[in-house]
mmCIF file of C-alpha atoms and ligand atoms in Angstrom:
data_model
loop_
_atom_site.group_PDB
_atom_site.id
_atom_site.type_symbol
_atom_site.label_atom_id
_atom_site.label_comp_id
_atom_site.label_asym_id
_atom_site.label_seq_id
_atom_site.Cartn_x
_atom_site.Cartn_y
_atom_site.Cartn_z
ATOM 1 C CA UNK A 1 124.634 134.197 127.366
ATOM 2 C CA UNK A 2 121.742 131.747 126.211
ATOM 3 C CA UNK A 3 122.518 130.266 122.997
ATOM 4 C CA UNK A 4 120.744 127.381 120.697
ATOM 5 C CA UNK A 5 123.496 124.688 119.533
ATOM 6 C CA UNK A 6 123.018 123.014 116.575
ATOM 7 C CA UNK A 7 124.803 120.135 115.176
ATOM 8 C CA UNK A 8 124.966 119.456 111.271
ATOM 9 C CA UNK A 9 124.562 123.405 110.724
ATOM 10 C CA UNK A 10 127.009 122.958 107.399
ATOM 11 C CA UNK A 11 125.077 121.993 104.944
ATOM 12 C CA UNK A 12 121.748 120.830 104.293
ATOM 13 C CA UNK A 13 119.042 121.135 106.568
ATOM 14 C CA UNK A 14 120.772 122.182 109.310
ATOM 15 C CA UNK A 15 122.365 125.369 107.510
ATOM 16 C CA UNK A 16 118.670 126.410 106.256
ATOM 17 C CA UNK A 17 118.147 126.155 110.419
ATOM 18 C CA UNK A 18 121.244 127.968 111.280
ATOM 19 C CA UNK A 19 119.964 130.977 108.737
ATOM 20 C CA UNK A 20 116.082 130.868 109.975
ATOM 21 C CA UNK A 21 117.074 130.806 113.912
ATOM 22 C CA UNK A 22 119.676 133.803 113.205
ATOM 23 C CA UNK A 23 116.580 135.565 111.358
ATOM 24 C CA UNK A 24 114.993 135.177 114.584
ATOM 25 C CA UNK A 25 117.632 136.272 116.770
ATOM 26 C CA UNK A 26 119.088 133.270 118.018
ATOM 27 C CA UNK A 27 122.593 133.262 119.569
ATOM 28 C CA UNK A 28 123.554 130.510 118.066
ATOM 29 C CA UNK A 29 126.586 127.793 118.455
ATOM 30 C CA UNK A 30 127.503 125.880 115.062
ATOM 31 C CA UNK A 31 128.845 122.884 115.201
ATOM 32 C CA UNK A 32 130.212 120.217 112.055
ATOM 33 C CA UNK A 33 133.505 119.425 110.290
ATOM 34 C CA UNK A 34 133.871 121.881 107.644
ATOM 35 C CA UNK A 35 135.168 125.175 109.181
ATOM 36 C CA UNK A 36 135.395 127.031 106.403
ATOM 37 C CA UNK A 37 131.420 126.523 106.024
ATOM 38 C CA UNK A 38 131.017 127.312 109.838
ATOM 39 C CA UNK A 39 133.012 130.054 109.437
ATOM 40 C CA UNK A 40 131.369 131.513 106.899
ATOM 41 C CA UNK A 41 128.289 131.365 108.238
ATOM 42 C CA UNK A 42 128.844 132.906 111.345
ATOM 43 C CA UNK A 43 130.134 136.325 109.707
ATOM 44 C CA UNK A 44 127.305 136.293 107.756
ATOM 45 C CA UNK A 45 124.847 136.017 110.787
ATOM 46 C CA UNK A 46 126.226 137.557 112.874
ATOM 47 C CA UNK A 47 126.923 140.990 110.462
ATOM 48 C CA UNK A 48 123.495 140.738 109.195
ATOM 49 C CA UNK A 49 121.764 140.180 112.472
ATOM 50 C CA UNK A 50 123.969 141.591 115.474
ATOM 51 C CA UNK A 51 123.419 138.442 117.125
ATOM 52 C CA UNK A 52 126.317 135.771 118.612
ATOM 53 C CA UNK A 53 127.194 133.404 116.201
ATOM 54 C CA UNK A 54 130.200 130.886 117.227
ATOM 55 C CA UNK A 55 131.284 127.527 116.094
ATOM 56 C CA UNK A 56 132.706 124.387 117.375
ATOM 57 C CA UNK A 57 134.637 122.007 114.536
ATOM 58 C CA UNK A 58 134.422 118.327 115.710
ATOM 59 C CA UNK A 59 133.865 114.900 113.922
ATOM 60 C CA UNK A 60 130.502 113.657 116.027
ATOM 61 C CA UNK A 61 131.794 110.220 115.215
ATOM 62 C CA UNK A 62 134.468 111.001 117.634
ATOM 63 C CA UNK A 63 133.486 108.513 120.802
ATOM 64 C CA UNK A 64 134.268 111.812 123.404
ATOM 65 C CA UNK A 65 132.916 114.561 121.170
ATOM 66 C CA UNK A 66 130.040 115.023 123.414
ATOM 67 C CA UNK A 67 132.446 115.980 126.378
ATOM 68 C CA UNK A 68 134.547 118.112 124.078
ATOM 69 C CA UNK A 69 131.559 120.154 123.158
ATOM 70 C CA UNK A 70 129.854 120.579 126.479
ATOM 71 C CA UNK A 71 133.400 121.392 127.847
ATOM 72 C CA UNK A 72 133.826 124.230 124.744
ATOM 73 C CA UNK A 73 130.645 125.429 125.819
ATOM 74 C CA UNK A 74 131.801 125.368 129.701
ATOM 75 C CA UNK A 75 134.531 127.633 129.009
ATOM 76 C CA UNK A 76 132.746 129.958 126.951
ATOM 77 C CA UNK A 77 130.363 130.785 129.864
ATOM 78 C CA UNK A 78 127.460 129.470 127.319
ATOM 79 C CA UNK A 79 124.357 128.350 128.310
ATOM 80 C CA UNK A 80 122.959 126.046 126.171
ATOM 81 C CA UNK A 81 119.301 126.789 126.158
ATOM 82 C CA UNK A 82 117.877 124.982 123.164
ATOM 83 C CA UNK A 83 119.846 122.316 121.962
ATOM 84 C CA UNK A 84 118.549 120.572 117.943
ATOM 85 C CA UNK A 85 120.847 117.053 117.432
ATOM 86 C CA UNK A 86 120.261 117.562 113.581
ATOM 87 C CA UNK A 87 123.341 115.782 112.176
ATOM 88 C CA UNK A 88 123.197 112.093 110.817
ATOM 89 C CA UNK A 89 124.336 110.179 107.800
ATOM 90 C CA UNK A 90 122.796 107.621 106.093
ATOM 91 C CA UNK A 91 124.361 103.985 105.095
ATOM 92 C CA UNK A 92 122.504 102.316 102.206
ATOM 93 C CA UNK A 93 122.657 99.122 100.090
ATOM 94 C CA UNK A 94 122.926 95.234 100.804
ATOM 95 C CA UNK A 95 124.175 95.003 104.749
ATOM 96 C CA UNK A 96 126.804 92.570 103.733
ATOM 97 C CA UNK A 97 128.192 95.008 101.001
ATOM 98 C CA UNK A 98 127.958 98.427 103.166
ATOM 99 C CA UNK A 99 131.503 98.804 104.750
ATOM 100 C CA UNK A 100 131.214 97.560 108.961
ATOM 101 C CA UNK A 101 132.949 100.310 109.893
ATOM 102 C CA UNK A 102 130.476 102.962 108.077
ATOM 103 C CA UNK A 103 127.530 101.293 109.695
ATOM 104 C CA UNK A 104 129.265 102.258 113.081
ATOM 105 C CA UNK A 105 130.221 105.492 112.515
ATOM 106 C CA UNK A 106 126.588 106.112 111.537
ATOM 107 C CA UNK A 107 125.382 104.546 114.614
ATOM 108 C CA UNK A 108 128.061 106.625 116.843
ATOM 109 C CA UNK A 109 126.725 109.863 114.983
ATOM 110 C CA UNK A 110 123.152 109.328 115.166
ATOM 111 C CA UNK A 111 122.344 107.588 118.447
ATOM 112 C CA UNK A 112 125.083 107.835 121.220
ATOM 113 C CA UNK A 113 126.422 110.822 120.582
ATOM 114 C CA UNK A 114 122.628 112.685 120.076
ATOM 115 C CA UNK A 115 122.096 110.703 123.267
ATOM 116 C CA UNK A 116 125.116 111.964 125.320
ATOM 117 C CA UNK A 117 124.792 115.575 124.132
ATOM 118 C CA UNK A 118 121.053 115.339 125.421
ATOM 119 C CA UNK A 119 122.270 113.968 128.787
ATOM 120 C CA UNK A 120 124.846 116.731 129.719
ATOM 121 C CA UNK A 121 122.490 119.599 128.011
ATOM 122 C CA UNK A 122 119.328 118.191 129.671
ATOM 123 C CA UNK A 123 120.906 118.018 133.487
ATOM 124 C CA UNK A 124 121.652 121.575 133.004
ATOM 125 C CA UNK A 125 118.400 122.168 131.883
ATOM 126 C CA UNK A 126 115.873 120.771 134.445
ATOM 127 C CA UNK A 127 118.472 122.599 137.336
ATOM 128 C CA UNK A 128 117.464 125.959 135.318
ATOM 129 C CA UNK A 129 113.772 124.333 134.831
ATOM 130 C CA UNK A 130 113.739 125.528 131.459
ATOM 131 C CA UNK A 131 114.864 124.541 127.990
ATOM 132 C CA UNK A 132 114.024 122.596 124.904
ATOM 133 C CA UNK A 133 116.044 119.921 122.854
ATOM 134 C CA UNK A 134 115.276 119.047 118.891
ATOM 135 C CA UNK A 135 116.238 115.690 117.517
ATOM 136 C CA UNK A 136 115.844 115.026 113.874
ATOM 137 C CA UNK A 137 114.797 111.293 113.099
ATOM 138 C CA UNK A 138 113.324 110.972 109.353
ATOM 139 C CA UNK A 139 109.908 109.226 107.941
ATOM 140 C CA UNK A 140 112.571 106.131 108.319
ATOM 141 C CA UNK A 141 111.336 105.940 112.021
ATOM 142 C CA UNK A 142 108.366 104.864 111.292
ATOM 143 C CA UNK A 143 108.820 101.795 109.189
ATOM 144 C CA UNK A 144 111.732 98.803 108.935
ATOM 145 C CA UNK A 145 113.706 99.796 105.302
ATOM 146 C CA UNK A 146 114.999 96.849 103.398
ATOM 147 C CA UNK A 147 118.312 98.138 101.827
ATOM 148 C CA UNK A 148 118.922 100.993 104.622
ATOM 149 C CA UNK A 149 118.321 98.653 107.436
ATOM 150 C CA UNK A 150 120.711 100.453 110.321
ATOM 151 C CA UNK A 151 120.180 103.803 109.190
ATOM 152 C CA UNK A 152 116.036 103.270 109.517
ATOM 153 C CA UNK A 153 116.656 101.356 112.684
ATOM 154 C CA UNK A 154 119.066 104.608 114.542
ATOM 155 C CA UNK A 155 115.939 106.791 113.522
ATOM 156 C CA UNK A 156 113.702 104.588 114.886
ATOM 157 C CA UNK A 157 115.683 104.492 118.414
ATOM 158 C CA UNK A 158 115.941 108.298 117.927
ATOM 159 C CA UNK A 159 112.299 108.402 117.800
ATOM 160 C CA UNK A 160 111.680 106.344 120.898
ATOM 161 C CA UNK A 161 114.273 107.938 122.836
ATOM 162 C CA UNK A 162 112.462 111.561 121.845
ATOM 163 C CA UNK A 163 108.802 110.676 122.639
ATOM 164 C CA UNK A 164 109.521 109.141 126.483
ATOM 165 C CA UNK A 165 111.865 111.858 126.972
ATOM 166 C CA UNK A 166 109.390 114.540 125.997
ATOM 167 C CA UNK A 167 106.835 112.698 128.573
ATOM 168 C CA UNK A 168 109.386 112.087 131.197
ATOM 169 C CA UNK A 169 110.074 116.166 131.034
ATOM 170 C CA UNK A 170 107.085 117.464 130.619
ATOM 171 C CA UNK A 171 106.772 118.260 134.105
ATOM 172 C CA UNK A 172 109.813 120.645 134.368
ATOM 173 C CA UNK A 173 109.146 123.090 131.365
ATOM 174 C CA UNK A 174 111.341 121.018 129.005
ATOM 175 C CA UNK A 175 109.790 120.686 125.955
ATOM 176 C CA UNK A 176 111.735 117.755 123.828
ATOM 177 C CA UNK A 177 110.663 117.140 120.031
ATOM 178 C CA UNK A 178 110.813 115.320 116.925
ATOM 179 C CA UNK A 179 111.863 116.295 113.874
ATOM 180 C CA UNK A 180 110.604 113.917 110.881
ATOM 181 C CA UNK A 181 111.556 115.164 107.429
ATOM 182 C CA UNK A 182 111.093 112.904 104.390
ATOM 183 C CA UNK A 183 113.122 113.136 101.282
ATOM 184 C CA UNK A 184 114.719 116.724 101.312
ATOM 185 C CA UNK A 185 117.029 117.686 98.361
ATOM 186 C CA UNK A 186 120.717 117.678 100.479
ATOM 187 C CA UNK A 187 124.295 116.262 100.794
ATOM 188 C CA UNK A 188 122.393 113.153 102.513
ATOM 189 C CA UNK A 189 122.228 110.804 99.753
ATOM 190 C CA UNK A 190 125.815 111.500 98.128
ATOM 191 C CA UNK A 191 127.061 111.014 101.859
ATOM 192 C CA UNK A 192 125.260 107.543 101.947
ATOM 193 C CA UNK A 193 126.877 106.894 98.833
ATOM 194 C CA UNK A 194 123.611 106.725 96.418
ATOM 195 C CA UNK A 195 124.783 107.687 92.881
ATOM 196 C CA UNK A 196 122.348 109.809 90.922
ATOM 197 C CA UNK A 197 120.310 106.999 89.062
ATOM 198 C CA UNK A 198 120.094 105.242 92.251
ATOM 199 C CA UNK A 199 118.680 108.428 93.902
ATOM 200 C CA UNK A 200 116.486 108.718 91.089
ATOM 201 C CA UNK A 201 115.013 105.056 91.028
ATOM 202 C CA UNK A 202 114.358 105.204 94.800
ATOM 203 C CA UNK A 203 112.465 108.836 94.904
ATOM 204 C CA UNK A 204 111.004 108.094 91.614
ATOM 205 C CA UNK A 205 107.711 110.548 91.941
ATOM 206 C CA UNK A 206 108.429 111.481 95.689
ATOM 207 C CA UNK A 207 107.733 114.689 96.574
ATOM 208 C CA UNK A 208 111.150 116.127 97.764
ATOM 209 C CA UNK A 209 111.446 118.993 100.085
ATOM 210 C CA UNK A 210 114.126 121.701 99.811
ATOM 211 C CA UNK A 211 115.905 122.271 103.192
ATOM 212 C CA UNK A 212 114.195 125.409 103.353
ATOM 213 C CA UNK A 213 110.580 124.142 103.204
ATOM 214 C CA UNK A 214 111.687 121.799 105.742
ATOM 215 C CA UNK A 215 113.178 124.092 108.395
ATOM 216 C CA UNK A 216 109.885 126.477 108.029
ATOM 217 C CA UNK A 217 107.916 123.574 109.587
ATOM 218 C CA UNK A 218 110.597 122.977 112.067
ATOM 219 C CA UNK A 219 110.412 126.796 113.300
ATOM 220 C CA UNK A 220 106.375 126.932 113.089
ATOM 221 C CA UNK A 221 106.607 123.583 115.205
ATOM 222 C CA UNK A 222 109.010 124.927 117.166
ATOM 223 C CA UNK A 223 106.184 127.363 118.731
ATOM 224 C CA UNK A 224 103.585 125.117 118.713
ATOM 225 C CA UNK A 225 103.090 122.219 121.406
ATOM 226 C CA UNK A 226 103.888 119.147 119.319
ATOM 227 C CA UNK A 227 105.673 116.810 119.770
ATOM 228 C CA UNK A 228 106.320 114.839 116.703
ATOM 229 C CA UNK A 229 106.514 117.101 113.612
ATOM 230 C CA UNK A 230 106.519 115.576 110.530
ATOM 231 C CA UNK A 231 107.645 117.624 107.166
ATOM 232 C CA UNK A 232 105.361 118.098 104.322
ATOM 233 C CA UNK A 233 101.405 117.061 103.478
ATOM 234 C CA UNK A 234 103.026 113.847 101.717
ATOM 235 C CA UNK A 235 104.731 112.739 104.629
ATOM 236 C CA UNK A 236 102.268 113.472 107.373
ATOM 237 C CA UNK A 237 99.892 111.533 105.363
ATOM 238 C CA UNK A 238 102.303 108.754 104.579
ATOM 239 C CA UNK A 239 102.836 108.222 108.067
ATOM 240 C CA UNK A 240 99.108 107.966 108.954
ATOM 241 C CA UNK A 241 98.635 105.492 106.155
ATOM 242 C CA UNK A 242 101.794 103.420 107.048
ATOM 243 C CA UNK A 243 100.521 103.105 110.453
ATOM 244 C CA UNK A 244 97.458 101.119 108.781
ATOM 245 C CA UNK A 245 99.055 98.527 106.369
ATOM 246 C CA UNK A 246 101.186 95.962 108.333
ATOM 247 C CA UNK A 247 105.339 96.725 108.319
ATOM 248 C CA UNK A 248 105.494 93.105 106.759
ATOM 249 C CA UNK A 249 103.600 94.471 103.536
ATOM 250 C CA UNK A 250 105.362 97.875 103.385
ATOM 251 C CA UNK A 251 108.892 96.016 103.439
ATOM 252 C CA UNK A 252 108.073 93.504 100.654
ATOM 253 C CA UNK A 253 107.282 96.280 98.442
ATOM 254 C CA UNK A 254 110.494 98.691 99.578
ATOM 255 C CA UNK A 255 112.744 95.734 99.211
ATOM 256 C CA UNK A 256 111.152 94.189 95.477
ATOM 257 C CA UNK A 257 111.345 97.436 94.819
ATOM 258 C CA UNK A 258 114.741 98.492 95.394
ATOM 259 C CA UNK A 259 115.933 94.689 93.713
ATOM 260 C CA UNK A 260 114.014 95.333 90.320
ATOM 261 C CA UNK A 261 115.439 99.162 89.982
ATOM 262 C CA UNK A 262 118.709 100.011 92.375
ATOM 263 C CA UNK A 263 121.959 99.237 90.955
ATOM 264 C CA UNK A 264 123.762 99.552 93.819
ATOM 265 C CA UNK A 265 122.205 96.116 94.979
ATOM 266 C CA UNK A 266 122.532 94.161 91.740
HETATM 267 N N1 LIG B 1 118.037 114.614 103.247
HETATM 268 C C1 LIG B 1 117.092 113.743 103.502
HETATM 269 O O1 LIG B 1 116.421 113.218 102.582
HETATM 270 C C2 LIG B 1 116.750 113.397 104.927
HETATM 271 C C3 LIG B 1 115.564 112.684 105.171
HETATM 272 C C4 LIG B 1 115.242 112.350 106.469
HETATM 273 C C5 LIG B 1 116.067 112.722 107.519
HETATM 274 N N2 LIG B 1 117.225 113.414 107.275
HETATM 275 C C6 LIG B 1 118.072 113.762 108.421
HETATM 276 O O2 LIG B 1 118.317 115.154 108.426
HETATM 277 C C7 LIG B 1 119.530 115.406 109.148
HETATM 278 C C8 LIG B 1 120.375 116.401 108.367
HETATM 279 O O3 LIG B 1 120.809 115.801 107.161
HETATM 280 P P1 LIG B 1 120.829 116.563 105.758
HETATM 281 O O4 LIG B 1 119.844 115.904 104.878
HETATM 282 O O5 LIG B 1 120.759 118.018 105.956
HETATM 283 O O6 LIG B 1 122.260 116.091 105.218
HETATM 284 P P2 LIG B 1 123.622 116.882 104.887
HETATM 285 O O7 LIG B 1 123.366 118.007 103.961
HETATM 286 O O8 LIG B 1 124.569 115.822 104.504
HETATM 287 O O9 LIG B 1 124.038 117.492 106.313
HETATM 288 C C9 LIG B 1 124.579 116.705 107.335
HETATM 289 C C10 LIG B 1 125.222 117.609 108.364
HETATM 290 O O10 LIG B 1 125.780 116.782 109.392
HETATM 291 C C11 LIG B 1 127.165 117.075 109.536
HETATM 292 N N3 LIG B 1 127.932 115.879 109.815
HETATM 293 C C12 LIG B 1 127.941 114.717 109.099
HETATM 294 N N4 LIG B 1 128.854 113.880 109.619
HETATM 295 C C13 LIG B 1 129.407 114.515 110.679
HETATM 296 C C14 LIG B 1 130.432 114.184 111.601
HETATM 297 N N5 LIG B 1 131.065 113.004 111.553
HETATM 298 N N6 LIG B 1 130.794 115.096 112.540
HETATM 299 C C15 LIG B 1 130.179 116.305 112.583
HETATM 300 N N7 LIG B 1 129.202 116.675 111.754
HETATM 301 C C16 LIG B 1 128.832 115.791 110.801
HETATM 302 C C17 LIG B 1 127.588 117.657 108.177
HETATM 303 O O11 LIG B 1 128.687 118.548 108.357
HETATM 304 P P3 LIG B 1 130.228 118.269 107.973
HETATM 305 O O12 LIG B 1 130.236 117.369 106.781
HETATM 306 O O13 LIG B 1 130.761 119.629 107.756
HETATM 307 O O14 LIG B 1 130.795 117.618 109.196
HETATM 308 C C18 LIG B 1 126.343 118.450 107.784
HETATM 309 O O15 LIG B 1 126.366 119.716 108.379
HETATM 310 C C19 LIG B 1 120.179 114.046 109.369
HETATM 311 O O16 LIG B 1 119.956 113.638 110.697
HETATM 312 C C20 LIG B 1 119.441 113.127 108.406
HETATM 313 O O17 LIG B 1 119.416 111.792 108.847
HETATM 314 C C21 LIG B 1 117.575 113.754 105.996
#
């Protein structure tokens, strides 16, 4: 059976994908931490949609979860068709205060393991010649942040990693994509430890995105031929602009920014 796995499909925006893929009839395989979530979320799908709806429960920080999953999969006669590396944490703050071992775990969750999933998933895929894989950077990836240095930098690597995939594939009917959402209203910034006046001094005015409005450009992109698709007017244009003022300018302002206003950093 062909199925689209999706990691981070808890909470956030990876449950608003998990509900708009089962809409569409997606078998789907769930995978995160919180079973009861997972759980829960399957039943619902599933019930309301007669489609396949299964989960896998596994901390993506684990350094072998990538062989745990593809093995599940394996022995569930699965064949993983589309595959969308959505989960990630953020780490935030001065680098010298933000605990080492949170910075790795990040970096374990949002580069090697997205990487290692899209090895074994990919393989399989150019033997079928046919298959696409999803992996969610952020408007991070296109600038340095001062203040949420490693998390910017494992989007940025996510980014690169996408793009030359997606042209190193694009002769086999793979299509590989980008996912760039900008500040979206989930778990992400409790997770990254940000406490609510912080949040609120660094969005200020931003325009946040619900999960929802996010995952509706994600599904229209989804059928389109893009590559890179970035959520929400705000962002697309931000991007366009930030491509135009040099980094060096854009990180002066983040960083006297987040020194004058968070209080994490003080
Ligand atoms: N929210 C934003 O403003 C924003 C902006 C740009 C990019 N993004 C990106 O969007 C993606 C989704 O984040 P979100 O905003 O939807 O945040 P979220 O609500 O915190 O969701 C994160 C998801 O990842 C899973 N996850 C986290 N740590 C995990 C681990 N160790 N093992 C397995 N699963 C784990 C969580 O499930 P469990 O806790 O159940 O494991 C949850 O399902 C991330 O890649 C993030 O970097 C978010």
């Amino acid at each position: 059976m062909k199925v689209t796995l999706l990691t981070g499909a808890s909470s956030g925006i990876g449950e608003a994908w998990a509900k708009s893929l089962a809409a569409e009839k997606h078998n789907l395989v769930l995978v995160a931490r919180s079973e009861n979530k997972l759980k829960t979320l399957c039943n619902q799908s599933s019930q309301q949609y007669g489609i396949s709806v299964q989960y896998i429960v596994i901390d993506l920080t684990q350094p072998n979860a990538d062989l745990l999953i593809f093995e599940e999969t394996e022995k569930r006669k699965l064949i993983v068709d589309c595959l969308i590396n959505n989960a990630g944490i953020g780490t935030a703050g001065d680098f010298t205060q933000i605990e080492l071992a949170d910075e790795q775990a990040m970096m374990q969750l949002n580069m090697i393991t997205l990487v290692s999933l899209t090895h074994r998933y990919l393989k399989q895929m150019r033997e079928r010649n046919s298959g696409t894989i999803i992996n969610v950077a952020s408007m991070a990836a296109f600038m340095p942040a001062p203040f949420m240095a490693a998390y910017a930098a494992s989007k940025v690597f996510v980014k690169s990693f996408t793009e030359a995939l997606s042209e190193e594939n694009r002769p086999f009917n793979i299509r590989i994509m980008l996912l760039c959402p900008g500040a979206t209203e989930t778990r992400f910034f409790e997770t990254a430890k940000i406490n609510q006046e912080d949040k609120k001094a660094l969005l200020g005015n931003a325009n946040i995105q619900t999960p929802a409005m996010v995952v509706e450009e994600a599904m229209k992109g989804m059928k389109s031929n893009k590559t890179i698709i970035i959520s929400g007017l705000t962002n697309k244009i931000g991007a366009k602009l930030g491509a135009l003022i040099p980094n060096s300018m854009i990180m002066k302002f983040i960083a006297n920014n987040a020194r004058s206003t968070l209080q994490k950093i003080k």
